[in-house]
């Protein structure tokens, strides 16, 4: 069974347990050997289970691991509650022991599934597509983009791109945690004024590729520019870090890059407030972070 | 330099801050001779616009002398006297091409925030929160003006600051508010709010051929200005039921167009008013749309509701059924100021209007904190304040 399918199944399990805890808390308590009433507590656990269940059943396949980790956290809480049950003489110890063993079993399954999912999510191939309208001809836009050395002017996660000859170029990106990520790339498709496709060569820190298309808009004096960028971070802990090559929210990063490309091409500059006066210690603002937080939320 | 900074809700302070620098090729620096406080500034002052940060320089209505130009600015030279429009527009994009300058796609560096809040981003605006760019404003001795080759309009000698300053915002705003009503000769236009924007809306409605203008507020000196300067019939909303009176005045049909020149801090009597205040205080609703609701209910079937009043987020209890079933048209927006600069300057030169009528107070920039309070509380019959940085 695929890890993702297992996660969904555990989601259904959460829903079932949650419903039981919510609707028949007393019956459930008796079944696991708890004599004293804790219906409020049990119901709140039911709510927690339901939340995790709904999360697991509705999240996208690539975003399942946080919900699985929330199940693990729930398991730990359940175990702690069961453990405290042993200190009361009035509870049925053999029923409690059975319940604890069952929860332990589920916990092991949850932890394994969460870890496997997190690994899959980190190393899977990602690609992001975005498009924008720009009031310039396909020729002008193609020309500018075709010289890859221009890209860091508006792609802020790039440190530099050097054209090393012909179709080859050397790219240095700002990786996470101040790391530098480097690769050689080669243009694999070049249709003047229409399309450019490039790909990293073997030996890249992160395998990646990109395509940009320029299409004249039908009814405006604009060009529709569509970009698709993809990358496949290596597996393992390093890969998990590299997965953030385009920041926490790759969609937003690419959107912002394209917006700046448009601004630069249409107006010759990128609007900024960095370095303007303000009545505080630094002229820059918390809203630069705010934008980042917001878009990665 | 000295600049008036937002320091928190209900608090502004003139501080010493660094002088602005040219940051982009199409910037210029203006040494400010006159700058005004706007009803829009009150929304920031009262804390109803999110993404303000302590230390932000306020002000979006200003004029002065060009003292430095970036290498991309060829139409202005040092020494030129200019009025600066409050929206920042590039002149190159799809919307600028359509003369919808306040929707410029290239001037808001924080467009991502605006997109989260509003779906898409409007233009950048001077001194008007980080959601619209976080640009330092013009209640200061100097200001950096981006896309200076597109925005500022040159003013010849012979016209005083007081006559042309309001080209930066409230005269075009009142004009666009009236223009949006597609006034036919003889139409009746009702204007909610007799603040500075309302005053220019009234004058503009006449310029555009209205047959009758009715003004609504509850501040006596503002109603008086609407009547004496603006030639409007006035309704004091404290004394009568506005909707009833408007019906009586229009033989039951309602005004052909209604204009909300009040915005998100409208006052209201009764239960609905209390409802809005509580919800706004609890952040369940960002704006208090009392005037907007009345504009809808009052407007005649098939008429236009024009909304220059500023709103920030979400409102409740909007009678959408009334809008739909009675074929109303709603028109609104931050003013596309650039579009109106030249035609309205012409009207001023020809003597068709002298915008200085609205000014009740002039004070040095250093008194800005006092000015804000006075303007908000309508103290000393204050209607419009001009600040002078040089004094
Ligand atoms: N669209 C734009 O580009 C643009 C430009 C400038 C100003 N504005 C907005 O226009 C609005 C007015 O600006 P201003 O400078 O005249 O502000 P202001 O605060 O001086 O005027 C508002 C007036 O509305 C009155 N009022 C309050 N509640 C009312 C109600 N329920 N019915 C009738 N009148 C009521 C107040 O007594 C006051 O006189 C503000 O929201 C401002 O942000 C918009
Ligand atoms: Zn204003
Ligand atoms: Zn533009």
mmCIF file of C-alpha atoms and ligand atoms in Angstrom, chain B residues 37-41 60-61 86 168-170 173 197 384, ligand 2:
data_model
loop_
_atom_site.group_PDB
_atom_site.id
_atom_site.type_symbol
_atom_site.label_atom_id
_atom_site.label_comp_id
_atom_site.label_asym_id
_atom_site.label_seq_id
_atom_site.Cartn_x
_atom_site.Cartn_y
_atom_site.Cartn_z
ATOM 1 C CA UNK B 37 -4.615 66.402 5.895
ATOM 2 C CA UNK B 38 -7.298 64.243 4.262
ATOM 3 C CA UNK B 39 -10.273 62.236 5.490
ATOM 4 C CA UNK B 40 -8.336 59.208 4.263
ATOM 5 C CA UNK B 41 -5.584 60.051 6.766
ATOM 6 C CA UNK B 60 -0.651 62.044 0.148
ATOM 7 C CA UNK B 61 -1.794 65.566 -0.785
ATOM 8 C CA UNK B 86 -1.701 60.715 -4.635
ATOM 9 C CA UNK B 168 -3.429 66.144 -5.808
ATOM 10 C CA UNK B 169 -6.591 64.428 -4.556
ATOM 11 C CA UNK B 170 -9.849 65.912 -3.362
ATOM 12 C CA UNK B 173 -11.916 62.825 -6.287
ATOM 13 C CA UNK B 197 -14.480 65.500 -0.626
ATOM 14 C CA UNK B 384 -9.671 71.417 5.725
HETATM 15 ZN ZN1 LIG C 2 -6.694 62.485 0.315
#
